[in-house]
């Protein structure tokens, strides 16, 4: 069948599958070329690309960096990845609450898809009440576009603009208490960028779009399939121990099959992090906005169970 005659949604999903496949193949090729490369820490500064039209700066993702061995007695520096999951990303709030209570030394955060919004809200002040207070103000219409029959359609990411303005005002990421970046996939260039500078209101629209929430923004979608790039980025910024808070797995994606592909891709790259806090949310849907408080509680319980082991590994 001619691509042009497919329904618009089908064309987008086909394009998304193609891009994910191409980027995955590129990652595998990159890994193959590095198998025989001597282990060494990357110290070369990353290049910066200016984007004057949008008033932001995008930083290309770091090249692969091997897990470094920390000298005996040296303090570990934790890099935190808040993974994708649409509405399930509300569980990150509970996980952050417990990590903060336990005084886990987080030196940098990367947020993926809606995990980027949670991470940005926490990083700007380093205060755990901020993401919960702000995100519980959200209305369902800020994230979900439901038809009269209950089906969810993708919205333009501009629909979340008023919320971003209310939550962040004109604050810039450079002023954050905890360094933060979010991962965006440019569908035209098949390239992942770590958005790390500029106003939050300008950065985040690049990192949030993916079904069932938002349409692509300036040919960018959330780099939801890629975990390794985010881990490498945090290590390039000084993190020595990477923790992933994962709110998805390979089950329960009947309504959005490509999310199963995303979950499988994340699982294949799980060795790029040092520890995973897995939040069990199988019975929840990606669009269960009314159950976000329950998801926050699940995130809190999962982190509580993980913290003693994390503390032991960090020598705390």
PDB file of C-alpha atoms in Angstrom:
ATOM      1  CA  UNK A   1       0.000   0.000   0.000  1.00  0.00           C
ATOM      2  CA  UNK A   2       1.252   3.498  -0.810  1.00  0.00           C
ATOM      3  CA  UNK A   3       2.613   5.247   2.335  1.00  0.00           C
ATOM      4  CA  UNK A   4       0.736   8.450   1.451  1.00  0.00           C
ATOM      5  CA  UNK A   5      -2.655   6.701   1.528  1.00  0.00           C
ATOM      6  CA  UNK A   6      -2.207   5.341   5.063  1.00  0.00           C
ATOM      7  CA  UNK A   7      -4.122   7.106   7.880  1.00  0.00           C
ATOM      8  CA  UNK A   8      -2.122   9.886   9.538  1.00  0.00           C
ATOM      9  CA  UNK A   9      -1.704   7.974  12.814  1.00  0.00           C
ATOM     10  CA  UNK A  10      -0.515   4.872  10.963  1.00  0.00           C
ATOM     11  CA  UNK A  11       2.002   6.942   8.994  1.00  0.00           C
ATOM     12  CA  UNK A  12       3.402   8.415  12.228  1.00  0.00           C
ATOM     13  CA  UNK A  13       3.716   5.024  13.914  1.00  0.00           C
ATOM     14  CA  UNK A  14       5.397   3.546  10.829  1.00  0.00           C
ATOM     15  CA  UNK A  15       7.822   6.475  10.773  1.00  0.00           C
ATOM     16  CA  UNK A  16       8.493   6.096  14.492  1.00  0.00           C
ATOM     17  CA  UNK A  17       9.222   2.371  14.138  1.00  0.00           C
ATOM     18  CA  UNK A  18      11.593   3.106  11.255  1.00  0.00           C
ATOM     19  CA  UNK A  19      13.474   5.776  13.195  1.00  0.00           C
ATOM     20  CA  UNK A  20      13.808   3.602  16.305  1.00  0.00           C
ATOM     21  CA  UNK A  21      15.161   0.776  14.161  1.00  0.00           C
ATOM     22  CA  UNK A  22      17.676   3.053  12.428  1.00  0.00           C
ATOM     23  CA  UNK A  23      18.910   4.598  15.679  1.00  0.00           C
ATOM     24  CA  UNK A  24      19.163   1.161  17.326  1.00  0.00           C
ATOM     25  CA  UNK A  25      21.211  -0.138  14.403  1.00  0.00           C
ATOM     26  CA  UNK A  26      23.466   2.906  14.637  1.00  0.00           C
ATOM     27  CA  UNK A  27      23.974   2.273  18.355  1.00  0.00           C
ATOM     28  CA  UNK A  28      24.871  -1.357  17.704  1.00  0.00           C
ATOM     29  CA  UNK A  29      27.339  -0.342  15.003  1.00  0.00           C
ATOM     30  CA  UNK A  30      28.873   2.178  17.399  1.00  0.00           C
ATOM     31  CA  UNK A  31      29.250  -0.513  20.035  1.00  0.00           C
ATOM     32  CA  UNK A  32      30.930  -2.854  17.567  1.00  0.00           C
ATOM     33  CA  UNK A  33      33.547  -0.253  16.645  1.00  0.00           C
ATOM     34  CA  UNK A  34      34.355   0.276  20.331  1.00  0.00           C
ATOM     35  CA  UNK A  35      34.812  -3.347  21.349  1.00  0.00           C
ATOM     36  CA  UNK A  36      38.558  -3.228  20.717  1.00  0.00           C
ATOM     37  CA  UNK A  37      39.076   0.320  21.966  1.00  0.00           C
ATOM     38  CA  UNK A  38      41.193   0.563  25.140  1.00  0.00           C
ATOM     39  CA  UNK A  39      39.218   1.628  28.216  1.00  0.00           C
ATOM     40  CA  UNK A  40      39.755   5.281  29.044  1.00  0.00           C
ATOM     41  CA  UNK A  41      37.715   8.027  30.614  1.00  0.00           C
ATOM     42  CA  UNK A  42      36.449  10.647  28.177  1.00  0.00           C
ATOM     43  CA  UNK A  43      37.706  14.080  29.186  1.00  0.00           C
ATOM     44  CA  UNK A  44      37.202  15.995  25.930  1.00  0.00           C
ATOM     45  CA  UNK A  45      34.522  18.697  26.341  1.00  0.00           C
ATOM     46  CA  UNK A  46      31.368  18.026  24.364  1.00  0.00           C
ATOM     47  CA  UNK A  47      30.572  20.347  21.446  1.00  0.00           C
ATOM     48  CA  UNK A  48      27.674  22.759  21.829  1.00  0.00           C
ATOM     49  CA  UNK A  49      25.220  23.661  19.066  1.00  0.00           C
ATOM     50  CA  UNK A  50      23.492  27.036  19.290  1.00  0.00           C
ATOM     51  CA  UNK A  51      19.844  27.399  18.300  1.00  0.00           C
ATOM     52  CA  UNK A  52      19.242  31.130  18.307  1.00  0.00           C
ATOM     53  CA  UNK A  53      15.737  30.890  16.861  1.00  0.00           C
ATOM     54  CA  UNK A  54      14.443  29.007  19.897  1.00  0.00           C
ATOM     55  CA  UNK A  55      16.685  30.756  22.417  1.00  0.00           C
ATOM     56  CA  UNK A  56      18.124  27.486  23.695  1.00  0.00           C
ATOM     57  CA  UNK A  57      21.333  25.530  23.476  1.00  0.00           C
ATOM     58  CA  UNK A  58      21.375  21.805  22.737  1.00  0.00           C
ATOM     59  CA  UNK A  59      24.280  19.604  23.741  1.00  0.00           C
ATOM     60  CA  UNK A  60      24.933  16.454  21.664  1.00  0.00           C
ATOM     61  CA  UNK A  61      24.966  13.233  23.654  1.00  0.00           C
ATOM     62  CA  UNK A  62      28.268  11.976  25.018  1.00  0.00           C
ATOM     63  CA  UNK A  63      30.189   9.200  23.363  1.00  0.00           C
ATOM     64  CA  UNK A  64      30.203   5.850  25.137  1.00  0.00           C
ATOM     65  CA  UNK A  65      32.166   5.840  28.365  1.00  0.00           C
ATOM     66  CA  UNK A  66      32.945   2.565  30.188  1.00  0.00           C
ATOM     67  CA  UNK A  67      31.853   2.057  33.772  1.00  0.00           C
ATOM     68  CA  UNK A  68      34.660   3.561  35.804  1.00  0.00           C
ATOM     69  CA  UNK A  69      36.148   1.972  38.897  1.00  0.00           C
ATOM     70  CA  UNK A  70      36.012   4.327  41.871  1.00  0.00           C
ATOM     71  CA  UNK A  71      39.138   4.323  44.073  1.00  0.00           C
ATOM     72  CA  UNK A  72      38.672   2.672  47.469  1.00  0.00           C
ATOM     73  CA  UNK A  73      37.352   5.191  49.965  1.00  0.00           C
ATOM     74  CA  UNK A  74      36.242   7.720  47.322  1.00  0.00           C
ATOM     75  CA  UNK A  75      32.670   8.991  47.522  1.00  0.00           C
ATOM     76  CA  UNK A  76      30.338   7.812  44.776  1.00  0.00           C
ATOM     77  CA  UNK A  77      28.534  10.452  42.737  1.00  0.00           C
ATOM     78  CA  UNK A  78      25.056   9.344  41.703  1.00  0.00           C
ATOM     79  CA  UNK A  79      23.537  10.131  38.329  1.00  0.00           C
ATOM     80  CA  UNK A  80      19.775   9.551  38.230  1.00  0.00           C
ATOM     81  CA  UNK A  81      17.738   8.630  35.149  1.00  0.00           C
ATOM     82  CA  UNK A  82      13.966   9.042  35.331  1.00  0.00           C
ATOM     83  CA  UNK A  83      12.686   6.821  32.535  1.00  0.00           C
ATOM     84  CA  UNK A  84       9.697   7.192  30.203  1.00  0.00           C
ATOM     85  CA  UNK A  85       6.171   6.002  30.890  1.00  0.00           C
ATOM     86  CA  UNK A  86       3.546   8.650  30.027  1.00  0.00           C
ATOM     87  CA  UNK A  87       1.252   9.048  33.087  1.00  0.00           C
ATOM     88  CA  UNK A  88       3.147   6.243  34.835  1.00  0.00           C
ATOM     89  CA  UNK A  89       6.002   8.747  35.198  1.00  0.00           C
ATOM     90  CA  UNK A  90       4.121  10.199  38.180  1.00  0.00           C
ATOM     91  CA  UNK A  91       5.694   7.291  40.097  1.00  0.00           C
ATOM     92  CA  UNK A  92       9.046   9.111  39.824  1.00  0.00           C
ATOM     93  CA  UNK A  93       7.756  11.621  42.359  1.00  0.00           C
ATOM     94  CA  UNK A  94       7.495   8.929  45.039  1.00  0.00           C
ATOM     95  CA  UNK A  95      10.910   7.491  44.182  1.00  0.00           C
ATOM     96  CA  UNK A  96      12.526  10.944  44.377  1.00  0.00           C
ATOM     97  CA  UNK A  97      10.878  11.533  47.743  1.00  0.00           C
ATOM     98  CA  UNK A  98      12.547   8.461  49.250  1.00  0.00           C
ATOM     99  CA  UNK A  99      15.939   9.057  47.616  1.00  0.00           C
ATOM    100  CA  UNK A 100      15.886  12.575  49.030  1.00  0.00           C
ATOM    101  CA  UNK A 101      14.959  11.365  52.520  1.00  0.00           C
ATOM    102  CA  UNK A 102      17.823   8.861  52.397  1.00  0.00           C
ATOM    103  CA  UNK A 103      20.245  11.630  51.339  1.00  0.00           C
ATOM    104  CA  UNK A 104      21.438   9.737  48.281  1.00  0.00           C
ATOM    105  CA  UNK A 105      24.122  12.041  46.752  1.00  0.00           C
ATOM    106  CA  UNK A 106      22.561  12.883  43.372  1.00  0.00           C
ATOM    107  CA  UNK A 107      24.899  15.027  41.254  1.00  0.00           C
ATOM    108  CA  UNK A 108      22.924  14.993  38.001  1.00  0.00           C
ATOM    109  CA  UNK A 109      19.540  13.999  36.579  1.00  0.00           C
ATOM    110  CA  UNK A 110      18.426  12.993  33.097  1.00  0.00           C
ATOM    111  CA  UNK A 111      14.710  12.812  32.392  1.00  0.00           C
ATOM    112  CA  UNK A 112      13.177  10.898  29.488  1.00  0.00           C
ATOM    113  CA  UNK A 113       9.700  11.695  28.137  1.00  0.00           C
ATOM    114  CA  UNK A 114       7.403  12.674  31.045  1.00  0.00           C
ATOM    115  CA  UNK A 115      10.232  11.723  33.403  1.00  0.00           C
ATOM    116  CA  UNK A 116      11.868  14.896  32.063  1.00  0.00           C
ATOM    117  CA  UNK A 117       9.112  17.046  33.532  1.00  0.00           C
ATOM    118  CA  UNK A 118       9.433  15.431  36.966  1.00  0.00           C
ATOM    119  CA  UNK A 119      13.223  15.701  36.856  1.00  0.00           C
ATOM    120  CA  UNK A 120      13.185  19.346  35.806  1.00  0.00           C
ATOM    121  CA  UNK A 121      10.777  20.307  38.585  1.00  0.00           C
ATOM    122  CA  UNK A 122      12.994  18.597  41.181  1.00  0.00           C
ATOM    123  CA  UNK A 123      16.326  19.792  39.844  1.00  0.00           C
ATOM    124  CA  UNK A 124      15.525  23.505  39.750  1.00  0.00           C
ATOM    125  CA  UNK A 125      15.363  23.815  43.551  1.00  0.00           C
ATOM    126  CA  UNK A 126      16.389  20.374  44.818  1.00  0.00           C
ATOM    127  CA  UNK A 127      13.260  20.338  46.986  1.00  0.00           C
ATOM    128  CA  UNK A 128      11.198  17.171  46.911  1.00  0.00           C
ATOM    129  CA  UNK A 129       7.829  18.843  47.490  1.00  0.00           C
ATOM    130  CA  UNK A 130       8.206  20.871  44.280  1.00  0.00           C
ATOM    131  CA  UNK A 131       7.461  18.159  41.660  1.00  0.00           C
ATOM    132  CA  UNK A 132       4.543  16.711  43.623  1.00  0.00           C
ATOM    133  CA  UNK A 133       3.047  20.121  44.412  1.00  0.00           C
ATOM    134  CA  UNK A 134       3.316  21.318  40.820  1.00  0.00           C
ATOM    135  CA  UNK A 135       2.311  18.128  39.027  1.00  0.00           C
ATOM    136  CA  UNK A 136      -0.726  17.551  41.188  1.00  0.00           C
ATOM    137  CA  UNK A 137      -1.967  20.930  39.923  1.00  0.00           C
ATOM    138  CA  UNK A 138      -2.048  19.529  36.396  1.00  0.00           C
ATOM    139  CA  UNK A 139      -5.370  19.008  34.725  1.00  0.00           C
ATOM    140  CA  UNK A 140      -6.051  15.972  32.595  1.00  0.00           C
ATOM    141  CA  UNK A 141      -6.441  18.285  29.584  1.00  0.00           C
ATOM    142  CA  UNK A 142      -2.830  19.423  30.017  1.00  0.00           C
ATOM    143  CA  UNK A 143      -1.654  15.948  29.018  1.00  0.00           C
ATOM    144  CA  UNK A 144      -4.481  13.960  27.456  1.00  0.00           C
ATOM    145  CA  UNK A 145      -6.835  14.723  24.596  1.00  0.00           C
ATOM    146  CA  UNK A 146      -9.784  12.368  25.038  1.00  0.00           C
ATOM    147  CA  UNK A 147     -12.589  11.984  22.530  1.00  0.00           C
ATOM    148  CA  UNK A 148     -16.226  11.661  23.579  1.00  0.00           C
ATOM    149  CA  UNK A 149     -15.809   7.876  23.371  1.00  0.00           C
ATOM    150  CA  UNK A 150     -12.782   7.952  25.677  1.00  0.00           C
ATOM    151  CA  UNK A 151     -10.109   7.366  23.034  1.00  0.00           C
ATOM    152  CA  UNK A 152      -6.873   9.332  23.463  1.00  0.00           C
ATOM    153  CA  UNK A 153      -5.509  11.470  20.668  1.00  0.00           C
ATOM    154  CA  UNK A 154      -2.122  13.133  20.580  1.00  0.00           C
ATOM    155  CA  UNK A 155      -2.047  16.820  21.391  1.00  0.00           C
ATOM    156  CA  UNK A 156       0.334  19.513  20.249  1.00  0.00           C
ATOM    157  CA  UNK A 157       2.960  19.966  22.935  1.00  0.00           C
ATOM    158  CA  UNK A 158       2.016  23.658  23.073  1.00  0.00           C
ATOM    159  CA  UNK A 159      -1.032  22.551  25.081  1.00  0.00           C
ATOM    160  CA  UNK A 160       1.229  22.076  28.105  1.00  0.00           C
ATOM    161  CA  UNK A 161       2.754  25.533  27.597  1.00  0.00           C
ATOM    162  CA  UNK A 162       0.612  27.349  30.213  1.00  0.00           C
ATOM    163  CA  UNK A 163       1.521  24.728  32.819  1.00  0.00           C
ATOM    164  CA  UNK A 164       5.242  25.000  32.000  1.00  0.00           C
ATOM    165  CA  UNK A 165       5.059  28.795  32.282  1.00  0.00           C
ATOM    166  CA  UNK A 166       3.264  28.559  35.615  1.00  0.00           C
ATOM    167  CA  UNK A 167       5.677  25.956  37.031  1.00  0.00           C
ATOM    168  CA  UNK A 168       8.975  27.351  35.740  1.00  0.00           C
ATOM    169  CA  UNK A 169       8.335  31.009  34.907  1.00  0.00           C
ATOM    170  CA  UNK A 170      11.469  32.246  33.085  1.00  0.00           C
ATOM    171  CA  UNK A 171      13.959  30.134  35.039  1.00  0.00           C
ATOM    172  CA  UNK A 172      16.870  28.606  33.149  1.00  0.00           C
ATOM    173  CA  UNK A 173      18.410  25.180  33.509  1.00  0.00           C
ATOM    174  CA  UNK A 174      21.856  26.711  34.067  1.00  0.00           C
ATOM    175  CA  UNK A 175      20.603  27.988  37.434  1.00  0.00           C
ATOM    176  CA  UNK A 176      19.311  24.605  38.621  1.00  0.00           C
ATOM    177  CA  UNK A 177      20.345  23.373  42.059  1.00  0.00           C
ATOM    178  CA  UNK A 178      21.026  19.929  40.553  1.00  0.00           C
ATOM    179  CA  UNK A 179      22.373  19.660  36.966  1.00  0.00           C
ATOM    180  CA  UNK A 180      19.654  18.422  34.622  1.00  0.00           C
ATOM    181  CA  UNK A 181      19.261  17.336  31.000  1.00  0.00           C
ATOM    182  CA  UNK A 182      16.527  15.681  28.956  1.00  0.00           C
ATOM    183  CA  UNK A 183      16.843  13.408  25.925  1.00  0.00           C
ATOM    184  CA  UNK A 184      15.306  14.308  22.547  1.00  0.00           C
ATOM    185  CA  UNK A 185      15.416  12.385  19.271  1.00  0.00           C
ATOM    186  CA  UNK A 186      15.517  14.501  16.121  1.00  0.00           C
ATOM    187  CA  UNK A 187      13.539  12.461  13.594  1.00  0.00           C
ATOM    188  CA  UNK A 188      15.002  14.297  10.596  1.00  0.00           C
ATOM    189  CA  UNK A 189      18.637  13.767  11.588  1.00  0.00           C
ATOM    190  CA  UNK A 190      18.117  10.454  13.437  1.00  0.00           C
ATOM    191  CA  UNK A 191      20.206  11.978  16.230  1.00  0.00           C
ATOM    192  CA  UNK A 192      19.715  12.081  19.988  1.00  0.00           C
ATOM    193  CA  UNK A 193      20.389  15.377  21.719  1.00  0.00           C
ATOM    194  CA  UNK A 194      20.722  16.073  25.427  1.00  0.00           C
ATOM    195  CA  UNK A 195      18.867  19.324  26.076  1.00  0.00           C
ATOM    196  CA  UNK A 196      20.907  20.934  28.810  1.00  0.00           C
ATOM    197  CA  UNK A 197      20.776  24.719  28.560  1.00  0.00           C
ATOM    198  CA  UNK A 198      18.216  27.472  28.298  1.00  0.00           C
ATOM    199  CA  UNK A 199      14.777  28.153  29.711  1.00  0.00           C
ATOM    200  CA  UNK A 200      12.861  25.093  30.899  1.00  0.00           C
ATOM    201  CA  UNK A 201       9.848  26.266  28.913  1.00  0.00           C
ATOM    202  CA  UNK A 202      11.953  26.121  25.728  1.00  0.00           C
ATOM    203  CA  UNK A 203      13.845  22.882  26.489  1.00  0.00           C
ATOM    204  CA  UNK A 204      11.106  20.562  27.616  1.00  0.00           C
ATOM    205  CA  UNK A 205       8.875  20.629  24.490  1.00  0.00           C
ATOM    206  CA  UNK A 206      11.686  18.839  22.623  1.00  0.00           C
ATOM    207  CA  UNK A 207      11.826  16.010  25.173  1.00  0.00           C
ATOM    208  CA  UNK A 208       8.155  15.268  25.913  1.00  0.00           C
ATOM    209  CA  UNK A 209       6.440  14.273  22.619  1.00  0.00           C
ATOM    210  CA  UNK A 210       5.513  10.648  22.026  1.00  0.00           C
ATOM    211  CA  UNK A 211       2.157   8.833  21.800  1.00  0.00           C
ATOM    212  CA  UNK A 212      -0.232   8.762  23.564  1.00  0.00           C
ATOM    213  CA  UNK A 213       0.493  12.289  24.815  1.00  0.00           C
ATOM    214  CA  UNK A 214       2.060  14.692  22.343  1.00  0.00           C
ATOM    215  CA  UNK A 215       2.776  15.104  18.643  1.00  0.00           C
ATOM    216  CA  UNK A 216       6.387  15.694  17.471  1.00  0.00           C
ATOM    217  CA  UNK A 217       7.755  19.174  18.141  1.00  0.00           C
ATOM    218  CA  UNK A 218       9.958  20.712  15.434  1.00  0.00           C
ATOM    219  CA  UNK A 219      10.699  17.151  14.208  1.00  0.00           C
ATOM    220  CA  UNK A 220      11.716  16.033  17.712  1.00  0.00           C
ATOM    221  CA  UNK A 221      10.274  13.344  19.956  1.00  0.00           C
ATOM    222  CA  UNK A 222      11.296  11.930  23.320  1.00  0.00           C
ATOM    223  CA  UNK A 223      14.273   9.553  23.051  1.00  0.00           C
ATOM    224  CA  UNK A 224      12.230   7.013  25.006  1.00  0.00           C
ATOM    225  CA  UNK A 225      13.910   3.966  23.447  1.00  0.00           C
ATOM    226  CA  UNK A 226      17.454   4.941  24.432  1.00  0.00           C
ATOM    227  CA  UNK A 227      18.925   4.426  27.893  1.00  0.00           C
ATOM    228  CA  UNK A 228      22.631   4.164  27.173  1.00  0.00           C
ATOM    229  CA  UNK A 229      23.013   7.685  25.793  1.00  0.00           C
ATOM    230  CA  UNK A 230      21.576   9.152  29.001  1.00  0.00           C
ATOM    231  CA  UNK A 231      23.859   6.993  31.165  1.00  0.00           C
ATOM    232  CA  UNK A 232      26.902   7.963  29.105  1.00  0.00           C
ATOM    233  CA  UNK A 233      25.952  11.619  29.349  1.00  0.00           C
ATOM    234  CA  UNK A 234      25.758  11.507  33.149  1.00  0.00           C
ATOM    235  CA  UNK A 235      29.137   9.772  33.356  1.00  0.00           C
ATOM    236  CA  UNK A 236      30.662  12.399  31.083  1.00  0.00           C
ATOM    237  CA  UNK A 237      29.452  14.969  33.614  1.00  0.00           C
ATOM    238  CA  UNK A 238      31.138  13.255  36.577  1.00  0.00           C
ATOM    239  CA  UNK A 239      28.625  10.671  37.832  1.00  0.00           C
ATOM    240  CA  UNK A 240      30.216   7.397  38.947  1.00  0.00           C
ATOM    241  CA  UNK A 241      27.097   5.406  39.840  1.00  0.00           C
ATOM    242  CA  UNK A 242      23.968   5.466  37.660  1.00  0.00           C
ATOM    243  CA  UNK A 243      20.506   4.678  39.031  1.00  0.00           C
ATOM    244  CA  UNK A 244      17.513   4.202  36.735  1.00  0.00           C
ATOM    245  CA  UNK A 245      13.959   4.564  38.008  1.00  0.00           C
ATOM    246  CA  UNK A 246      12.023   2.386  35.569  1.00  0.00           C
ATOM    247  CA  UNK A 247       8.229   2.553  35.436  1.00  0.00           C
ATOM    248  CA  UNK A 248       7.663   0.337  32.376  1.00  0.00           C
ATOM    249  CA  UNK A 249       8.353  -3.254  31.397  1.00  0.00           C
ATOM    250  CA  UNK A 250       7.632  -5.387  28.357  1.00  0.00           C
ATOM    251  CA  UNK A 251       4.041  -6.246  29.404  1.00  0.00           C
ATOM    252  CA  UNK A 252       0.671  -4.479  29.347  1.00  0.00           C
ATOM    253  CA  UNK A 253       0.967  -2.327  26.238  1.00  0.00           C
ATOM    254  CA  UNK A 254      -1.924  -3.688  24.183  1.00  0.00           C
ATOM    255  CA  UNK A 255      -3.251  -0.193  23.388  1.00  0.00           C
ATOM    256  CA  UNK A 256       0.159   1.103  22.279  1.00  0.00           C
ATOM    257  CA  UNK A 257       2.263  -1.830  20.996  1.00  0.00           C
ATOM    258  CA  UNK A 258       5.300   0.321  20.208  1.00  0.00           C
ATOM    259  CA  UNK A 259       5.642   0.985  23.965  1.00  0.00           C
ATOM    260  CA  UNK A 260       6.427  -2.713  24.263  1.00  0.00           C
ATOM    261  CA  UNK A 261       9.229  -2.104  21.774  1.00  0.00           C
ATOM    262  CA  UNK A 262      10.445   0.846  23.860  1.00  0.00           C
ATOM    263  CA  UNK A 263      10.392  -1.249  27.036  1.00  0.00           C
ATOM    264  CA  UNK A 264      12.287  -4.049  25.297  1.00  0.00           C
ATOM    265  CA  UNK A 265      14.910  -1.588  24.028  1.00  0.00           C
ATOM    266  CA  UNK A 266      15.410  -0.197  27.540  1.00  0.00           C
ATOM    267  CA  UNK A 267      15.742  -3.730  28.911  1.00  0.00           C
ATOM    268  CA  UNK A 268      18.442  -4.541  26.341  1.00  0.00           C
ATOM    269  CA  UNK A 269      20.462  -1.520  27.509  1.00  0.00           C
ATOM    270  CA  UNK A 270      19.992  -2.118  31.236  1.00  0.00           C
ATOM    271  CA  UNK A 271      23.685  -2.990  31.700  1.00  0.00           C
ATOM    272  CA  UNK A 272      24.534   0.637  30.963  1.00  0.00           C
ATOM    273  CA  UNK A 273      23.304   1.563  34.464  1.00  0.00           C
ATOM    274  CA  UNK A 274      24.464   0.327  37.864  1.00  0.00           C
ATOM    275  CA  UNK A 275      21.138  -0.072  39.649  1.00  0.00           C
ATOM    276  CA  UNK A 276      17.459  -0.184  38.690  1.00  0.00           C
ATOM    277  CA  UNK A 277      14.557   0.818  40.923  1.00  0.00           C
ATOM    278  CA  UNK A 278      11.749  -1.071  39.190  1.00  0.00           C
ATOM    279  CA  UNK A 279       8.316   0.320  40.015  1.00  0.00           C
ATOM    280  CA  UNK A 280       5.582  -2.336  39.498  1.00  0.00           C
ATOM    281  CA  UNK A 281       2.807  -0.626  37.539  1.00  0.00           C
ATOM    282  CA  UNK A 282       1.605  -3.402  35.243  1.00  0.00           C
ATOM    283  CA  UNK A 283      -2.062  -2.972  36.109  1.00  0.00           C
ATOM    284  CA  UNK A 284      -2.036   0.731  35.261  1.00  0.00           C
ATOM    285  CA  UNK A 285      -2.493   2.184  31.781  1.00  0.00           C
ATOM    286  CA  UNK A 286      -0.245   4.783  30.192  1.00  0.00           C
ATOM    287  CA  UNK A 287      -3.227   7.150  30.321  1.00  0.00           C
ATOM    288  CA  UNK A 288      -4.521   6.463  33.880  1.00  0.00           C
ATOM    289  CA  UNK A 289      -4.487  10.100  34.973  1.00  0.00           C
ATOM    290  CA  UNK A 290      -6.998   9.508  37.780  1.00  0.00           C
ATOM    291  CA  UNK A 291      -4.647   6.978  39.393  1.00  0.00           C
ATOM    292  CA  UNK A 292      -1.549   9.164  39.579  1.00  0.00           C
ATOM    293  CA  UNK A 293      -1.620   9.308  43.418  1.00  0.00           C
ATOM    294  CA  UNK A 294      -1.507   5.523  43.533  1.00  0.00           C
ATOM    295  CA  UNK A 295       1.422   5.564  41.118  1.00  0.00           C
ATOM    296  CA  UNK A 296       3.294   8.052  43.314  1.00  0.00           C
ATOM    297  CA  UNK A 297       2.797   5.713  46.263  1.00  0.00           C
ATOM    298  CA  UNK A 298       4.070   2.749  44.232  1.00  0.00           C
ATOM    299  CA  UNK A 299       7.182   4.734  43.357  1.00  0.00           C
ATOM    300  CA  UNK A 300       7.740   5.530  47.016  1.00  0.00           C
ATOM    301  CA  UNK A 301       7.374   1.884  48.106  1.00  0.00           C
ATOM    302  CA  UNK A 302       9.693   0.615  45.367  1.00  0.00           C
ATOM    303  CA  UNK A 303      12.385   3.120  46.352  1.00  0.00           C
ATOM    304  CA  UNK A 304      12.007   2.300  50.052  1.00  0.00           C
ATOM    305  CA  UNK A 305      12.741  -1.350  49.320  1.00  0.00           C
ATOM    306  CA  UNK A 306      15.756  -0.460  47.174  1.00  0.00           C
ATOM    307  CA  UNK A 307      17.437   2.153  49.367  1.00  0.00           C
ATOM    308  CA  UNK A 308      19.163  -0.189  51.873  1.00  0.00           C
ATOM    309  CA  UNK A 309      20.867  -2.002  48.984  1.00  0.00           C
ATOM    310  CA  UNK A 310      21.748   1.296  47.269  1.00  0.00           C
ATOM    311  CA  UNK A 311      23.226   2.652  50.505  1.00  0.00           C
ATOM    312  CA  UNK A 312      25.298  -0.508  50.955  1.00  0.00           C
ATOM    313  CA  UNK A 313      26.636  -0.272  47.390  1.00  0.00           C
ATOM    314  CA  UNK A 314      27.488   3.401  47.876  1.00  0.00           C
ATOM    315  CA  UNK A 315      29.083   2.791  51.256  1.00  0.00           C
ATOM    316  CA  UNK A 316      26.686   5.134  53.036  1.00  0.00           C
TER     317      UNK A 316
END
